[in-house]
């Protein structure tokens, strides 16, 4: 997912709207860099908590969609991205020209490669290994800039060294991107797509390239800024994408009141997050309500809805059955399972990254 080794680096990580200011904050020897980024879900971690008032939702009735599970979607190594090795709580990846070492709680097995290979990584994340914990990047050679150029299937974007160990792109999502692109291209009609918790915007760019009119929503101003940077990098400034910095739940509520609808909806929520006005998001508490809103936002001729869940103590069966309940009466079918990444080379392992459930009108 990358190309070229640029002197300066821009981002394509948990990203969303306006071009964010780039900051370099090196240690005296220039070997360490802390990116001024925020965790997914909002920019103000200390903002006051806002009480959520929910709108009335229509009760779902009728037959539940069919279920096919488990479905394992595997991302294989490419020229742009590869999982080189994993184990002992870490993973070693190649993003274009750079090798990156960072924490990975799922990698509980032994490493395949020698310690010297891991130590030669261009960038190594150190510090808090919690999913949203802050830390620092250490570079084995000359200090690297905050961002570097990447690409996915011809769409250029930036990787970014964030202080929350993310790089601005989740490679396993490529399985969903291909699925969405094919569904839009084969629809044979205009498609309106809503991308909730859209982050750095790659899914939105893929959908727009396929011909969809996209509304991209994220609560983080920085993420929206980075997504707009990616739009410019991809030379897609004229693509029909609206970038909305807003709490995802609030946006859905307002769209329902306006009478708007969408043919396809993507949901990639964090485990925890805050909206621009301090709204709290707790996935296990708020996901049922959001899925009910999602159903109410689907058009009369819908295509699909895809839900991805990270870092939660649950099963894909749980989110699949929740979606089946909320999507009663819509027909179609649901696939559910895990997104995994295959290591590069012989005798590779599969690294599980997230759970998913996706509904399609014509399974």
Short mmCIF file of C-alpha atoms in Angstrom, two decimals:
data_model
loop_
_atom_site.label_atom_id
_atom_site.label_comp_id
_atom_site.label_asym_id
_atom_site.label_seq_id
_atom_site.Cartn_x
_atom_site.Cartn_y
_atom_site.Cartn_z
CA UNK A 1 0.00 0.00 0.00
CA UNK A 2 2.80 2.37 -0.56
CA UNK A 3 5.18 3.66 -3.07
CA UNK A 4 8.29 5.73 -2.96
CA UNK A 5 10.27 6.82 0.04
CA UNK A 6 9.55 10.51 0.42
CA UNK A 7 11.55 12.93 2.51
CA UNK A 8 8.37 14.29 4.02
CA UNK A 9 5.47 12.15 5.02
CA UNK A 10 1.79 12.93 5.13
CA UNK A 11 -0.99 10.77 6.35
CA UNK A 12 -3.41 8.10 5.52
CA UNK A 13 -4.21 6.72 8.98
CA UNK A 14 -7.11 7.29 11.34
CA UNK A 15 -7.93 10.25 9.12
CA UNK A 16 -10.85 12.33 8.10
CA UNK A 17 -11.10 15.89 6.95
CA UNK A 18 -9.10 19.12 6.57
CA UNK A 19 -5.38 19.05 5.93
CA UNK A 20 -3.91 18.85 9.39
CA UNK A 21 -0.81 20.74 10.38
CA UNK A 22 2.25 18.57 10.28
CA UNK A 23 4.46 18.65 13.31
CA UNK A 24 7.89 17.25 13.88
CA UNK A 25 9.03 16.89 17.44
CA UNK A 26 12.33 15.06 17.45
CA UNK A 27 14.46 14.08 20.37
CA UNK A 28 17.92 15.67 20.67
CA UNK A 29 19.48 12.95 18.52
CA UNK A 30 16.65 13.04 16.01
CA UNK A 31 15.84 9.38 16.57
CA UNK A 32 12.38 9.66 18.07
CA UNK A 33 9.19 11.37 16.94
CA UNK A 34 5.84 11.86 18.62
CA UNK A 35 2.95 12.48 16.24
CA UNK A 36 0.35 14.91 17.51
CA UNK A 37 -2.66 12.74 16.72
CA UNK A 38 -5.79 11.85 18.59
CA UNK A 39 -7.38 8.44 19.18
CA UNK A 40 -10.26 7.47 16.96
CA UNK A 41 -13.61 8.85 17.97
CA UNK A 42 -12.96 12.51 18.73
CA UNK A 43 -10.44 15.29 19.30
CA UNK A 44 -11.17 16.33 22.89
CA UNK A 45 -10.57 13.55 25.34
CA UNK A 46 -11.41 15.79 28.30
CA UNK A 47 -14.58 17.30 26.86
CA UNK A 48 -17.64 17.18 29.13
CA UNK A 49 -19.95 14.24 28.66
CA UNK A 50 -23.15 15.10 26.83
CA UNK A 51 -26.28 13.13 27.65
CA UNK A 52 -27.74 11.43 24.61
CA UNK A 53 -31.43 11.84 23.89
CA UNK A 54 -32.60 9.25 21.43
CA UNK A 55 -35.29 9.61 18.83
CA UNK A 56 -38.10 7.09 18.53
CA UNK A 57 -37.16 4.21 16.25
CA UNK A 58 -39.45 1.97 14.28
CA UNK A 59 -39.61 -1.60 15.56
CA UNK A 60 -38.22 -4.07 13.07
CA UNK A 61 -40.76 -6.69 12.01
CA UNK A 62 -40.84 -9.59 9.62
CA UNK A 63 -38.47 -12.42 8.83
CA UNK A 64 -34.82 -12.13 9.70
CA UNK A 65 -32.25 -12.13 6.88
CA UNK A 66 -30.50 -15.43 6.27
CA UNK A 67 -27.12 -15.96 7.95
CA UNK A 68 -23.93 -17.46 6.57
CA UNK A 69 -21.17 -17.86 9.13
CA UNK A 70 -18.37 -18.14 9.81
CA UNK A 71 -16.91 -16.32 6.81
CA UNK A 72 -13.19 -15.58 6.93
CA UNK A 73 -12.03 -12.73 4.68
CA UNK A 74 -8.28 -12.94 4.14
CA UNK A 75 -6.01 -10.15 2.92
CA UNK A 76 -2.92 -11.48 1.13
CA UNK A 77 0.45 -9.69 0.77
CA UNK A 78 0.73 -7.19 -2.10
CA UNK A 79 3.32 -4.79 -3.40
CA UNK A 80 1.68 -2.04 -1.36
CA UNK A 81 1.34 -3.91 1.94
CA UNK A 82 2.51 -7.13 3.61
CA UNK A 83 2.48 -8.64 7.09
CA UNK A 84 6.08 -9.86 7.25
CA UNK A 85 5.99 -11.55 10.64
CA UNK A 86 4.09 -11.56 13.92
CA UNK A 87 4.37 -12.97 17.40
CA UNK A 88 5.11 -12.28 21.06
CA UNK A 89 2.61 -9.42 21.11
CA UNK A 90 3.92 -7.55 18.07
CA UNK A 91 3.67 -7.44 14.30
CA UNK A 92 6.19 -6.55 11.61
CA UNK A 93 4.66 -4.99 8.50
CA UNK A 94 5.75 -3.48 5.21
CA UNK A 95 3.90 -0.37 4.09
CA UNK A 96 5.30 0.36 0.67
CA UNK A 97 9.00 1.10 1.19
CA UNK A 98 8.93 1.11 5.00
CA UNK A 99 8.99 -1.72 7.54
CA UNK A 100 7.04 -0.96 10.70
CA UNK A 101 7.02 -2.75 14.06
CA UNK A 102 4.17 -2.18 16.51
CA UNK A 103 2.11 -3.92 19.22
CA UNK A 104 -0.45 -6.59 18.35
CA UNK A 105 -2.36 -8.27 21.17
CA UNK A 106 -3.62 -11.10 18.96
CA UNK A 107 -0.10 -12.31 18.07
CA UNK A 108 0.42 -14.72 20.97
CA UNK A 109 2.59 -17.22 19.06
CA UNK A 110 6.41 -17.26 18.56
CA UNK A 111 8.01 -15.08 15.89
CA UNK A 112 9.34 -16.67 12.72
CA UNK A 113 12.10 -14.17 12.01
CA UNK A 114 15.30 -13.48 13.92
CA UNK A 115 15.39 -10.66 16.47
CA UNK A 116 17.87 -8.79 14.24
CA UNK A 117 15.21 -8.60 11.51
CA UNK A 118 12.75 -7.00 13.91
CA UNK A 119 15.36 -4.56 15.19
CA UNK A 120 16.09 -3.35 11.65
CA UNK A 121 12.52 -2.09 11.17
CA UNK A 122 12.45 1.47 9.84
CA UNK A 123 9.98 2.54 12.54
CA UNK A 124 9.29 0.92 15.92
CA UNK A 125 6.41 1.93 18.16
CA UNK A 126 7.24 2.02 21.87
CA UNK A 127 5.13 2.91 24.87
CA UNK A 128 1.61 2.04 25.91
CA UNK A 129 0.40 -1.08 24.11
CA UNK A 130 -3.28 -0.45 24.86
CA UNK A 131 -5.41 0.00 21.72
CA UNK A 132 -5.71 3.74 22.31
CA UNK A 133 -2.61 4.18 24.46
CA UNK A 134 -0.11 6.89 23.59
CA UNK A 135 3.52 6.19 22.81
CA UNK A 136 6.46 7.14 20.62
CA UNK A 137 8.04 6.03 17.39
CA UNK A 138 11.72 5.12 17.32
CA UNK A 139 13.57 4.99 14.01
CA UNK A 140 16.45 2.62 13.32
CA UNK A 141 18.07 5.01 10.84
CA UNK A 142 17.58 8.67 10.12
CA UNK A 143 14.49 10.21 11.67
CA UNK A 144 11.51 9.96 9.33
CA UNK A 145 8.90 12.63 8.78
CA UNK A 146 5.37 12.31 10.10
CA UNK A 147 3.95 11.00 6.82
CA UNK A 148 4.97 8.98 3.81
CA UNK A 149 3.36 8.17 0.44
CA UNK A 150 1.23 5.04 0.05
CA UNK A 151 -1.23 3.67 -2.46
CA UNK A 152 -4.10 1.21 -2.66
CA UNK A 153 -5.03 -0.11 -6.10
CA UNK A 154 -3.86 3.09 -7.75
CA UNK A 155 -5.37 5.44 -5.15
CA UNK A 156 -2.61 7.50 -3.58
CA UNK A 157 -2.75 8.47 0.09
CA UNK A 158 -0.47 9.12 3.04
CA UNK A 159 0.60 6.90 5.89
CA UNK A 160 1.14 8.67 9.18
CA UNK A 161 3.03 7.89 12.36
CA UNK A 162 0.43 8.65 15.02
CA UNK A 163 1.06 8.62 18.75
CA UNK A 164 -1.63 5.95 19.07
CA UNK A 165 0.38 3.39 17.03
CA UNK A 166 -1.95 3.54 14.02
CA UNK A 167 -0.75 4.37 10.53
CA UNK A 168 -3.90 5.89 9.04
CA UNK A 169 -4.96 2.78 7.17
CA UNK A 170 -6.33 -0.60 8.22
CA UNK A 171 -5.07 -3.01 5.52
CA UNK A 172 -7.58 -5.75 6.38
CA UNK A 173 -10.37 -3.44 5.21
CA UNK A 174 -9.24 -4.06 1.63
CA UNK A 175 -11.55 -7.10 1.63
CA UNK A 176 -14.53 -4.80 2.23
CA UNK A 177 -13.29 -2.16 -0.22
CA UNK A 178 -13.24 -4.68 -3.07
CA UNK A 179 -16.70 -5.91 -2.12
CA UNK A 180 -18.14 -2.39 -2.02
CA UNK A 181 -16.48 -1.36 -5.27
CA UNK A 182 -17.87 -4.39 -7.11
CA UNK A 183 -21.37 -3.87 -5.68
CA UNK A 184 -21.46 -0.22 -6.75
CA UNK A 185 -20.04 -0.90 -10.21
CA UNK A 186 -22.53 -3.71 -10.88
CA UNK A 187 -25.59 -1.84 -9.54
CA UNK A 188 -26.24 -0.21 -12.90
CA UNK A 189 -27.75 2.86 -11.24
CA UNK A 190 -26.75 5.84 -9.07
CA UNK A 191 -25.72 4.78 -5.58
CA UNK A 192 -25.72 6.94 -2.46
CA UNK A 193 -23.28 5.67 0.17
CA UNK A 194 -22.94 6.76 3.81
CA UNK A 195 -19.58 6.08 5.46
CA UNK A 196 -19.90 6.42 9.25
CA UNK A 197 -16.75 6.70 11.39
CA UNK A 198 -15.04 7.18 8.04
CA UNK A 199 -11.58 7.98 9.43
CA UNK A 200 -8.96 8.82 6.82
CA UNK A 201 -11.28 8.33 3.89
CA UNK A 202 -9.90 5.47 1.83
CA UNK A 203 -13.22 3.59 1.76
CA UNK A 204 -14.91 6.81 0.65
CA UNK A 205 -12.40 7.31 -2.15
CA UNK A 206 -12.80 3.72 -3.34
CA UNK A 207 -16.59 4.06 -3.37
CA UNK A 208 -16.49 7.39 -5.18
CA UNK A 209 -14.14 6.00 -7.82
CA UNK A 210 -16.63 3.18 -8.41
CA UNK A 211 -19.33 5.77 -9.11
CA UNK A 212 -21.07 6.35 -5.77
CA UNK A 213 -22.13 9.67 -4.32
CA UNK A 214 -20.49 9.53 -0.88
CA UNK A 215 -21.22 11.16 2.47
CA UNK A 216 -18.28 10.68 4.83
CA UNK A 217 -18.90 11.27 8.55
CA UNK A 218 -16.35 11.36 11.35
CA UNK A 219 -16.25 13.12 14.72
CA UNK A 220 -12.56 14.02 14.45
CA UNK A 221 -11.60 17.28 12.74
CA UNK A 222 -8.09 15.94 12.27
CA UNK A 223 -9.36 12.80 10.60
CA UNK A 224 -11.56 14.81 8.24
CA UNK A 225 -8.58 17.01 7.41
CA UNK A 226 -6.39 14.01 6.67
CA UNK A 227 -9.12 12.46 4.52
CA UNK A 228 -9.28 15.63 2.45
CA UNK A 229 -5.52 15.50 2.07
CA UNK A 230 -5.88 11.98 0.74
CA UNK A 231 -8.55 13.12 -1.69
CA UNK A 232 -6.12 15.68 -3.08
CA UNK A 233 -3.27 13.16 -3.21
CA UNK A 234 -5.49 10.77 -5.15
CA UNK A 235 -6.33 13.57 -7.61
CA UNK A 236 -10.01 13.11 -6.79
CA UNK A 237 -10.97 16.66 -5.74
CA UNK A 238 -13.94 16.57 -8.11
CA UNK A 239 -15.25 13.27 -6.78
CA UNK A 240 -18.78 13.53 -5.27
CA UNK A 241 -17.80 13.27 -1.60
CA UNK A 242 -19.24 15.33 1.26
CA UNK A 243 -16.97 15.49 4.31
CA UNK A 244 -18.96 15.89 7.53
CA UNK A 245 -17.35 16.44 10.94
CA UNK A 246 -20.08 15.29 13.29
CA UNK A 247 -21.07 12.63 15.78
CA UNK A 248 -22.23 9.63 13.73
CA UNK A 249 -25.34 8.92 15.80
CA UNK A 250 -26.46 12.55 15.77
CA UNK A 251 -25.95 12.75 12.02
CA UNK A 252 -28.09 9.67 11.44
CA UNK A 253 -30.85 11.06 13.64
CA UNK A 254 -30.93 14.31 11.69
CA UNK A 255 -30.88 12.55 8.33
CA UNK A 256 -33.91 10.50 9.38
CA UNK A 257 -35.76 13.67 10.37
CA UNK A 258 -34.85 15.21 7.00
CA UNK A 259 -36.23 12.18 5.18
CA UNK A 260 -32.91 11.31 3.51
CA UNK A 261 -31.85 7.78 2.63
CA UNK A 262 -28.84 5.82 1.36
CA UNK A 263 -28.37 2.71 -0.75
CA UNK A 264 -25.23 1.56 1.05
CA UNK A 265 -23.97 2.21 4.57
CA UNK A 266 -20.56 1.46 6.11
CA UNK A 267 -20.04 1.41 9.88
CA UNK A 268 -16.55 1.16 11.36
CA UNK A 269 -17.10 2.29 14.96
CA UNK A 270 -14.44 2.39 17.69
CA UNK A 271 -14.95 0.61 20.99
CA UNK A 272 -15.12 3.99 22.71
CA UNK A 273 -15.26 7.54 21.39
CA UNK A 274 -16.38 11.12 21.91
CA UNK A 275 -18.25 13.33 19.50
CA UNK A 276 -17.37 16.99 18.81
CA UNK A 277 -19.76 18.11 21.57
CA UNK A 278 -18.64 15.54 24.11
CA UNK A 279 -21.11 12.83 23.09
CA UNK A 280 -20.00 9.47 24.45
CA UNK A 281 -19.92 6.39 22.25
CA UNK A 282 -19.81 2.94 23.89
CA UNK A 283 -20.09 0.24 21.26
CA UNK A 284 -21.81 -2.40 23.39
CA UNK A 285 -24.39 0.12 24.61
CA UNK A 286 -24.95 2.23 21.51
CA UNK A 287 -24.55 -0.18 18.59
CA UNK A 288 -28.12 -1.59 18.74
CA UNK A 289 -29.57 1.93 18.51
CA UNK A 290 -27.22 2.91 15.68
CA UNK A 291 -28.12 -0.21 13.69
CA UNK A 292 -31.81 0.65 14.12
CA UNK A 293 -31.08 4.12 12.73
CA UNK A 294 -29.11 2.54 9.90
CA UNK A 295 -32.09 0.41 8.90
CA UNK A 296 -34.32 3.48 8.89
CA UNK A 297 -31.83 5.28 6.62
CA UNK A 298 -31.72 2.57 3.95
CA UNK A 299 -33.43 3.46 0.68
CA UNK A 300 -36.27 1.53 -0.88
CA UNK A 301 -33.73 -0.20 -3.13
CA UNK A 302 -30.77 -0.79 -0.81
CA UNK A 303 -27.56 -2.59 -1.70
CA UNK A 304 -25.64 -3.31 1.46
CA UNK A 305 -24.62 -2.47 5.00
CA UNK A 306 -21.22 -3.43 6.41
CA UNK A 307 -20.31 -3.36 10.10
CA UNK A 308 -16.76 -3.88 11.35
CA UNK A 309 -15.94 -4.12 15.06
CA UNK A 310 -12.47 -3.83 16.57
CA UNK A 311 -11.10 -4.65 20.01
CA UNK A 312 -14.32 -5.81 21.63
CA UNK A 313 -14.99 -8.82 23.81
CA UNK A 314 -17.65 -10.35 21.66
CA UNK A 315 -18.25 -12.82 18.85
CA UNK A 316 -19.11 -12.21 15.23
CA UNK A 317 -22.23 -14.26 15.96
CA UNK A 318 -23.27 -11.58 18.44
CA UNK A 319 -23.05 -8.70 15.99
CA UNK A 320 -24.56 -10.86 13.23
CA UNK A 321 -27.59 -11.77 15.32
CA UNK A 322 -27.98 -8.13 16.34
CA UNK A 323 -27.97 -7.12 12.68
CA UNK A 324 -30.46 -9.88 11.84
CA UNK A 325 -32.85 -8.56 14.48
CA UNK A 326 -32.53 -4.94 13.42
CA UNK A 327 -32.85 -5.81 9.72
CA UNK A 328 -36.01 -7.89 10.03
CA UNK A 329 -38.26 -7.56 7.02
CA UNK A 330 -35.53 -6.38 4.64
CA UNK A 331 -34.90 -9.80 3.12
CA UNK A 332 -31.44 -10.51 1.78
CA UNK A 333 -28.73 -12.22 3.74
CA UNK A 334 -25.94 -11.57 6.22
CA UNK A 335 -22.39 -12.88 6.16
CA UNK A 336 -20.41 -12.71 9.38
CA UNK A 337 -16.96 -13.68 10.50
CA UNK A 338 -13.48 -12.27 10.86
CA UNK A 339 -11.08 -10.15 8.84
CA UNK A 340 -7.62 -11.70 8.86
CA UNK A 341 -4.24 -10.90 7.34
CA UNK A 342 -2.00 -13.66 5.99
CA UNK A 343 1.70 -13.40 6.72
CA UNK A 344 4.07 -13.24 3.77
CA UNK A 345 6.07 -16.34 2.86
CA UNK A 346 5.78 -20.07 3.36
CA UNK A 347 4.01 -21.63 6.34
CA UNK A 348 2.34 -18.31 7.14
CA UNK A 349 -0.08 -17.69 10.00
CA UNK A 350 -3.36 -15.78 9.86
CA UNK A 351 -3.61 -12.72 12.10
CA UNK A 352 -7.17 -11.93 13.17
CA UNK A 353 -7.84 -8.19 13.24
CA UNK A 354 -11.59 -7.62 13.62
CA UNK A 355 -15.12 -8.98 13.48
CA UNK A 356 -17.61 -8.11 10.78
CA UNK A 357 -21.19 -8.59 9.68
CA UNK A 358 -22.41 -7.44 6.29
CA UNK A 359 -25.92 -7.46 4.91
CA UNK A 360 -26.70 -7.52 1.22
CA UNK A 361 -30.09 -7.23 -0.44
CA UNK A 362 -29.24 -10.01 -2.89
CA UNK A 363 -26.95 -12.54 -1.17
#
